[in-house]
Amino acid sequence: MAATPTREVARRVFAGEFNDATYTFKESDDDRAPVYVLLPTGERANRVFVVGTLTETEDVGEDSEYWQGRIVDPNGDTYFAYAGQYQPDAASMLRELEPPAYVSIVGKPRTYETDDGEVNVSIRPESITPVDETTRNRWVVETAERTLERVQHYGEADPTQDDYAADEYVQMAHDEYEPAVENYRRLVVEALESLEEETAEPEA
């Protein structure tokens, strides 16, 4: 009996970094090998876990339903999720939900090239679930922690440093993006500040 492939860990990532993750790769020549996007902070992602505010839904399909969801994170950056006949549960959620609403999405990153040569990144959702504000806030804090860990690890493994600790994905991110990783540290700070402001408002 064939072994069931293990599911990849779903990475928590803010939209600002996710949208910069335009490089994809496989780690084998097998047609069914997973496709990864390379996060600029030096980690591969075959699946992502995001939580934000669903602000718009639209059926953009021509011959059949194909739903687009626009999800905004606490920094005001946007994820786009697309679900059609092959993601019926997710498509149904996008059809039925009334924006604005907090949602959590687990799905696979997908890249596509526009007519003018830009690479855009979107999510093909495995699941879309309405959540409450507490769940959204907890995701923000946990995503901030994971992002800071990646930024710190990138600094330790940065191949431009003399005493770096080798890491193939950091090396790959350096080669593909030469990222200004401090930008992603700033995303963390802004997200946490935004959370503090939101929680302080009711008290005020």
PDB file of C-alpha atoms in Angstrom:
ATOM      1  CA  MET A   1       0.000   0.000   0.000  1.00  0.00           C
ATOM      2  CA  ALA A   2       1.418   3.405  -0.995  1.00  0.00           C
ATOM      3  CA  ALA A   3       2.349   5.739   1.815  1.00  0.00           C
ATOM      4  CA  THR A   4       0.147   8.766   2.238  1.00  0.00           C
ATOM      5  CA  PRO A   5       2.227  11.892   1.614  1.00  0.00           C
ATOM      6  CA  THR A   6       2.527  14.103   4.676  1.00  0.00           C
ATOM      7  CA  ARG A   7       0.873  17.489   4.386  1.00  0.00           C
ATOM      8  CA  GLU A   8       3.199  20.439   4.355  1.00  0.00           C
ATOM      9  CA  VAL A   9       3.143  22.864   7.285  1.00  0.00           C
ATOM     10  CA  ALA A  10       1.029  25.919   6.470  1.00  0.00           C
ATOM     11  CA  ARG A  11       3.267  28.976   6.897  1.00  0.00           C
ATOM     12  CA  ARG A  12       1.980  32.106   8.578  1.00  0.00           C
ATOM     13  CA  VAL A  13       2.942  35.135   6.514  1.00  0.00           C
ATOM     14  CA  PHE A  14       1.803  38.761   6.262  1.00  0.00           C
ATOM     15  CA  ALA A  15       0.518  39.886   2.874  1.00  0.00           C
ATOM     16  CA  GLY A  16       3.420  42.291   2.316  1.00  0.00           C
ATOM     17  CA  GLU A  17       5.895  39.389   2.335  1.00  0.00           C
ATOM     18  CA  PHE A  18       3.540  36.946   0.619  1.00  0.00           C
ATOM     19  CA  ASN A  19       3.093  39.251  -2.361  1.00  0.00           C
ATOM     20  CA  ASP A  20       6.881  39.533  -2.728  1.00  0.00           C
ATOM     21  CA  ALA A  21       7.224  35.718  -2.904  1.00  0.00           C
ATOM     22  CA  THR A  22       7.278  35.513  -6.694  1.00  0.00           C
ATOM     23  CA  TYR A  23       9.819  32.698  -7.156  1.00  0.00           C
ATOM     24  CA  THR A  24       8.547  29.096  -7.307  1.00  0.00           C
ATOM     25  CA  PHE A  25      10.447  25.823  -7.453  1.00  0.00           C
ATOM     26  CA  LYS A  26      10.179  22.031  -7.087  1.00  0.00           C
ATOM     27  CA  GLU A  27      12.638  19.820  -5.258  1.00  0.00           C
ATOM     28  CA  SER A  28      12.318  16.865  -7.643  1.00  0.00           C
ATOM     29  CA  ASP A  29      11.436  16.192 -11.290  1.00  0.00           C
ATOM     30  CA  ASP A  30       8.367  14.176 -10.327  1.00  0.00           C
ATOM     31  CA  ASP A  31       5.247  15.657 -11.961  1.00  0.00           C
ATOM     32  CA  ARG A  32       3.426  15.358  -8.623  1.00  0.00           C
ATOM     33  CA  ALA A  33       6.214  16.918  -6.575  1.00  0.00           C
ATOM     34  CA  PRO A  34       4.987  19.877  -4.497  1.00  0.00           C
ATOM     35  CA  VAL A  35       5.512  23.376  -5.841  1.00  0.00           C
ATOM     36  CA  TYR A  36       6.942  25.832  -3.325  1.00  0.00           C
ATOM     37  CA  VAL A  37       7.045  29.594  -3.267  1.00  0.00           C
ATOM     38  CA  LEU A  38      10.177  31.019  -1.738  1.00  0.00           C
ATOM     39  CA  LEU A  39       9.479  33.556   1.002  1.00  0.00           C
ATOM     40  CA  PRO A  40      11.948  36.473   0.890  1.00  0.00           C
ATOM     41  CA  THR A  41      12.857  35.771   4.535  1.00  0.00           C
ATOM     42  CA  GLY A  42      14.351  32.446   3.423  1.00  0.00           C
ATOM     43  CA  GLU A  43      11.724  29.747   3.931  1.00  0.00           C
ATOM     44  CA  ARG A  44       9.825  27.635   1.416  1.00  0.00           C
ATOM     45  CA  ALA A  45       6.023  27.473   1.521  1.00  0.00           C
ATOM     46  CA  ASN A  46       3.789  24.908  -0.152  1.00  0.00           C
ATOM     47  CA  ARG A  47       0.816  25.955   1.990  1.00  0.00           C
ATOM     48  CA  VAL A  48      -0.028  29.153   3.859  1.00  0.00           C
ATOM     49  CA  PHE A  49      -2.344  30.030   6.748  1.00  0.00           C
ATOM     50  CA  VAL A  50      -3.670  33.586   6.716  1.00  0.00           C
ATOM     51  CA  VAL A  51      -6.337  35.465   8.663  1.00  0.00           C
ATOM     52  CA  GLY A  52      -7.686  38.859   7.721  1.00  0.00           C
ATOM     53  CA  THR A  53     -10.727  40.893   6.752  1.00  0.00           C
ATOM     54  CA  LEU A  54     -12.616  39.711   3.690  1.00  0.00           C
ATOM     55  CA  THR A  55     -13.468  43.041   2.081  1.00  0.00           C
ATOM     56  CA  GLU A  56     -14.748  42.003  -1.367  1.00  0.00           C
ATOM     57  CA  THR A  57     -15.989  38.934  -3.211  1.00  0.00           C
ATOM     58  CA  GLU A  58     -16.677  38.695  -6.925  1.00  0.00           C
ATOM     59  CA  ASP A  59     -17.517  35.962  -9.399  1.00  0.00           C
ATOM     60  CA  VAL A  60     -14.896  36.576 -12.106  1.00  0.00           C
ATOM     61  CA  GLY A  61     -15.607  33.356 -14.037  1.00  0.00           C
ATOM     62  CA  GLU A  62     -16.718  33.401 -17.640  1.00  0.00           C
ATOM     63  CA  ASP A  63     -18.116  29.936 -18.385  1.00  0.00           C
ATOM     64  CA  SER A  64     -18.486  28.775 -14.781  1.00  0.00           C
ATOM     65  CA  GLU A  65     -18.300  30.255 -11.288  1.00  0.00           C
ATOM     66  CA  TYR A  66     -14.810  31.354 -10.284  1.00  0.00           C
ATOM     67  CA  TRP A  67     -14.784  33.398  -7.111  1.00  0.00           C
ATOM     68  CA  GLN A  68     -12.238  36.016  -6.152  1.00  0.00           C
ATOM     69  CA  GLY A  69     -11.883  37.064  -2.534  1.00  0.00           C
ATOM     70  CA  ARG A  70      -9.937  40.113  -1.384  1.00  0.00           C
ATOM     71  CA  ILE A  71      -8.540  39.735   2.138  1.00  0.00           C
ATOM     72  CA  VAL A  72      -6.781  42.572   3.956  1.00  0.00           C
ATOM     73  CA  ASP A  73      -4.263  42.090   6.777  1.00  0.00           C
ATOM     74  CA  PRO A  74      -3.703  44.555   9.659  1.00  0.00           C
ATOM     75  CA  ASN A  75      -1.139  46.500   7.616  1.00  0.00           C
ATOM     76  CA  GLY A  76      -3.700  47.195   4.889  1.00  0.00           C
ATOM     77  CA  ASP A  77      -1.924  44.836   2.456  1.00  0.00           C
ATOM     78  CA  THR A  78      -4.029  42.475   0.363  1.00  0.00           C
ATOM     79  CA  TYR A  79      -4.162  38.749  -0.344  1.00  0.00           C
ATOM     80  CA  PHE A  80      -6.236  37.525  -3.262  1.00  0.00           C
ATOM     81  CA  ALA A  81      -7.855  34.080  -3.081  1.00  0.00           C
ATOM     82  CA  TYR A  82      -9.473  32.294  -6.043  1.00  0.00           C
ATOM     83  CA  ALA A  83     -11.807  29.288  -5.839  1.00  0.00           C
ATOM     84  CA  GLY A  84     -13.791  27.527  -8.557  1.00  0.00           C
ATOM     85  CA  GLN A  85     -15.281  24.117  -9.319  1.00  0.00           C
ATOM     86  CA  TYR A  86     -12.224  22.281  -7.976  1.00  0.00           C
ATOM     87  CA  GLN A  87     -12.499  24.068  -4.593  1.00  0.00           C
ATOM     88  CA  PRO A  88     -16.275  23.817  -4.122  1.00  0.00           C
ATOM     89  CA  ASP A  89     -16.341  24.414  -0.351  1.00  0.00           C
ATOM     90  CA  ALA A  90     -14.134  27.503  -0.580  1.00  0.00           C
ATOM     91  CA  ALA A  91     -16.087  28.809  -3.589  1.00  0.00           C
ATOM     92  CA  SER A  92     -19.313  28.311  -1.651  1.00  0.00           C
ATOM     93  CA  MET A  93     -17.942  30.313   1.293  1.00  0.00           C
ATOM     94  CA  LEU A  94     -16.918  33.186  -0.986  1.00  0.00           C
ATOM     95  CA  ARG A  95     -20.369  33.101  -2.583  1.00  0.00           C
ATOM     96  CA  GLU A  96     -22.213  33.171   0.741  1.00  0.00           C
ATOM     97  CA  LEU A  97     -20.099  35.396   3.003  1.00  0.00           C
ATOM     98  CA  GLU A  98     -21.093  39.034   3.388  1.00  0.00           C
ATOM     99  CA  PRO A  99     -18.047  41.331   3.565  1.00  0.00           C
ATOM    100  CA  PRO A 100     -16.613  42.712   5.708  1.00  0.00           C
ATOM    101  CA  ALA A 101     -15.917  39.575   7.717  1.00  0.00           C
ATOM    102  CA  TYR A 102     -12.913  38.060   9.460  1.00  0.00           C
ATOM    103  CA  VAL A 103     -11.854  34.808   7.758  1.00  0.00           C
ATOM    104  CA  SER A 104      -9.063  32.288   8.085  1.00  0.00           C
ATOM    105  CA  ILE A 105      -7.736  30.660   4.921  1.00  0.00           C
ATOM    106  CA  VAL A 106      -5.510  27.644   4.487  1.00  0.00           C
ATOM    107  CA  GLY A 107      -4.374  27.167   0.930  1.00  0.00           C
ATOM    108  CA  LYS A 108      -1.639  26.843  -1.637  1.00  0.00           C
ATOM    109  CA  PRO A 109       0.279  29.813  -3.026  1.00  0.00           C
ATOM    110  CA  ARG A 110       0.021  30.246  -6.781  1.00  0.00           C
ATOM    111  CA  THR A 111       1.980  32.595  -9.026  1.00  0.00           C
ATOM    112  CA  TYR A 112       0.958  33.865 -12.434  1.00  0.00           C
ATOM    113  CA  GLU A 113       2.500  36.292 -14.890  1.00  0.00           C
ATOM    114  CA  THR A 114       0.482  39.251 -16.125  1.00  0.00           C
ATOM    115  CA  ASP A 115       0.508  40.498 -19.716  1.00  0.00           C
ATOM    116  CA  ASP A 116       3.063  43.161 -18.806  1.00  0.00           C
ATOM    117  CA  GLY A 117       5.455  40.609 -17.289  1.00  0.00           C
ATOM    118  CA  GLU A 118       4.737  41.157 -13.592  1.00  0.00           C
ATOM    119  CA  VAL A 119       4.411  38.103 -11.346  1.00  0.00           C
ATOM    120  CA  ASN A 120       1.422  38.128  -8.999  1.00  0.00           C
ATOM    121  CA  VAL A 121       0.883  35.766  -6.075  1.00  0.00           C
ATOM    122  CA  SER A 122      -2.505  34.458  -4.962  1.00  0.00           C
ATOM    123  CA  ILE A 123      -3.958  31.727  -2.734  1.00  0.00           C
ATOM    124  CA  ARG A 124      -5.867  28.675  -3.935  1.00  0.00           C
ATOM    125  CA  PRO A 125      -7.848  27.954  -0.771  1.00  0.00           C
ATOM    126  CA  GLU A 126      -8.289  24.489   0.694  1.00  0.00           C
ATOM    127  CA  SER A 127     -10.596  25.961   3.338  1.00  0.00           C
ATOM    128  CA  ILE A 128     -12.138  29.315   4.226  1.00  0.00           C
ATOM    129  CA  THR A 129     -13.595  29.705   7.712  1.00  0.00           C
ATOM    130  CA  PRO A 130     -15.318  32.697   9.321  1.00  0.00           C
ATOM    131  CA  VAL A 131     -13.538  33.602  12.571  1.00  0.00           C
ATOM    132  CA  ASP A 132     -13.895  36.141  15.361  1.00  0.00           C
ATOM    133  CA  GLU A 133     -11.697  39.094  16.253  1.00  0.00           C
ATOM    134  CA  THR A 134      -9.899  37.167  19.009  1.00  0.00           C
ATOM    135  CA  THR A 135      -8.785  34.512  16.499  1.00  0.00           C
ATOM    136  CA  ARG A 136      -7.632  37.207  14.072  1.00  0.00           C
ATOM    137  CA  ASN A 137      -5.653  38.963  16.825  1.00  0.00           C
ATOM    138  CA  ARG A 138      -3.992  35.724  17.921  1.00  0.00           C
ATOM    139  CA  TRP A 139      -2.985  35.027  14.302  1.00  0.00           C
ATOM    140  CA  VAL A 140      -1.419  38.501  14.048  1.00  0.00           C
ATOM    141  CA  VAL A 141       0.710  37.893  17.154  1.00  0.00           C
ATOM    142  CA  GLU A 142       1.758  34.392  16.053  1.00  0.00           C
ATOM    143  CA  THR A 143       2.533  35.556  12.504  1.00  0.00           C
ATOM    144  CA  ALA A 144       4.610  38.402  13.935  1.00  0.00           C
ATOM    145  CA  GLU A 145       6.607  35.871  15.979  1.00  0.00           C
ATOM    146  CA  ARG A 146       7.166  33.527  13.004  1.00  0.00           C
ATOM    147  CA  THR A 147       8.188  36.429  10.762  1.00  0.00           C
ATOM    148  CA  LEU A 148      10.689  37.751  13.314  1.00  0.00           C
ATOM    149  CA  GLU A 149      12.142  34.251  13.654  1.00  0.00           C
ATOM    150  CA  ARG A 150      12.649  34.081   9.883  1.00  0.00           C
ATOM    151  CA  VAL A 151      14.198  37.564   9.778  1.00  0.00           C
ATOM    152  CA  GLN A 152      16.570  36.670  12.602  1.00  0.00           C
ATOM    153  CA  HIS A 153      17.518  33.368  10.967  1.00  0.00           C
ATOM    154  CA  TYR A 154      18.090  35.143   7.657  1.00  0.00           C
ATOM    155  CA  GLY A 155      20.527  37.480   9.414  1.00  0.00           C
ATOM    156  CA  GLU A 156      22.407  34.531  10.913  1.00  0.00           C
ATOM    157  CA  ALA A 157      22.495  32.659   7.594  1.00  0.00           C
ATOM    158  CA  ASP A 158      23.063  35.675   5.305  1.00  0.00           C
ATOM    159  CA  PRO A 159      25.726  34.488   2.821  1.00  0.00           C
ATOM    160  CA  THR A 160      27.188  38.001   2.613  1.00  0.00           C
ATOM    161  CA  GLN A 161      28.343  37.729   6.235  1.00  0.00           C
ATOM    162  CA  ASP A 162      31.745  36.209   7.079  1.00  0.00           C
ATOM    163  CA  ASP A 163      30.475  33.932   9.860  1.00  0.00           C
ATOM    164  CA  TYR A 164      27.148  32.919   8.324  1.00  0.00           C
ATOM    165  CA  ALA A 165      25.381  29.622   9.084  1.00  0.00           C
ATOM    166  CA  ALA A 166      24.635  28.002   5.712  1.00  0.00           C
ATOM    167  CA  ASP A 167      20.948  27.568   4.820  1.00  0.00           C
ATOM    168  CA  GLU A 168      19.942  26.636   1.273  1.00  0.00           C
ATOM    169  CA  TYR A 169      16.662  28.581   1.344  1.00  0.00           C
ATOM    170  CA  VAL A 170      18.287  31.734   2.710  1.00  0.00           C
ATOM    171  CA  GLN A 171      20.949  31.380  -0.005  1.00  0.00           C
ATOM    172  CA  MET A 172      18.180  30.958  -2.584  1.00  0.00           C
ATOM    173  CA  ALA A 173      16.287  34.012  -1.264  1.00  0.00           C
ATOM    174  CA  HIS A 174      19.494  36.041  -1.365  1.00  0.00           C
ATOM    175  CA  ASP A 175      20.127  34.986  -4.978  1.00  0.00           C
ATOM    176  CA  GLU A 176      16.547  35.474  -6.190  1.00  0.00           C
ATOM    177  CA  TYR A 177      15.475  38.590  -4.280  1.00  0.00           C
ATOM    178  CA  GLU A 178      18.404  40.181  -2.438  1.00  0.00           C
ATOM    179  CA  PRO A 179      15.662  41.114   0.034  1.00  0.00           C
ATOM    180  CA  ALA A 180      15.714  44.068   2.378  1.00  0.00           C
ATOM    181  CA  VAL A 181      14.639  41.838   5.269  1.00  0.00           C
ATOM    182  CA  GLU A 182      14.274  44.853   7.574  1.00  0.00           C
ATOM    183  CA  ASN A 183      11.142  45.657   5.545  1.00  0.00           C
ATOM    184  CA  TYR A 184       9.558  42.499   6.947  1.00  0.00           C
ATOM    185  CA  ARG A 185      10.595  43.394  10.477  1.00  0.00           C
ATOM    186  CA  ARG A 186       8.805  46.706   9.886  1.00  0.00           C
ATOM    187  CA  LEU A 187       5.654  44.812   8.794  1.00  0.00           C
ATOM    188  CA  VAL A 188       5.720  43.057  12.166  1.00  0.00           C
ATOM    189  CA  VAL A 189       6.034  46.316  14.093  1.00  0.00           C
ATOM    190  CA  GLU A 190       3.222  47.957  12.109  1.00  0.00           C
ATOM    191  CA  ALA A 191       0.921  44.944  12.536  1.00  0.00           C
ATOM    192  CA  LEU A 192       1.425  44.843  16.304  1.00  0.00           C
ATOM    193  CA  GLU A 193       0.977  48.625  16.593  1.00  0.00           C
ATOM    194  CA  SER A 194      -2.235  48.365  14.586  1.00  0.00           C
ATOM    195  CA  LEU A 195      -3.455  45.671  16.980  1.00  0.00           C
ATOM    196  CA  GLU A 196      -2.635  47.833  20.012  1.00  0.00           C
ATOM    197  CA  GLU A 197      -4.552  50.761  18.526  1.00  0.00           C
ATOM    198  CA  GLU A 198      -7.588  48.577  17.794  1.00  0.00           C
ATOM    199  CA  THR A 199      -7.705  47.140  21.310  1.00  0.00           C
ATOM    200  CA  ALA A 200      -7.188  50.589  22.878  1.00  0.00           C
ATOM    201  CA  GLU A 201     -10.081  52.187  20.943  1.00  0.00           C
ATOM    202  CA  PRO A 202     -12.953  50.451  22.810  1.00  0.00           C
ATOM    203  CA  GLU A 203     -11.357  51.386  26.132  1.00  0.00           C
ATOM    204  CA  ALA A 204     -11.062  55.008  25.023  1.00  0.00           C
TER     205      ALA A 204
END
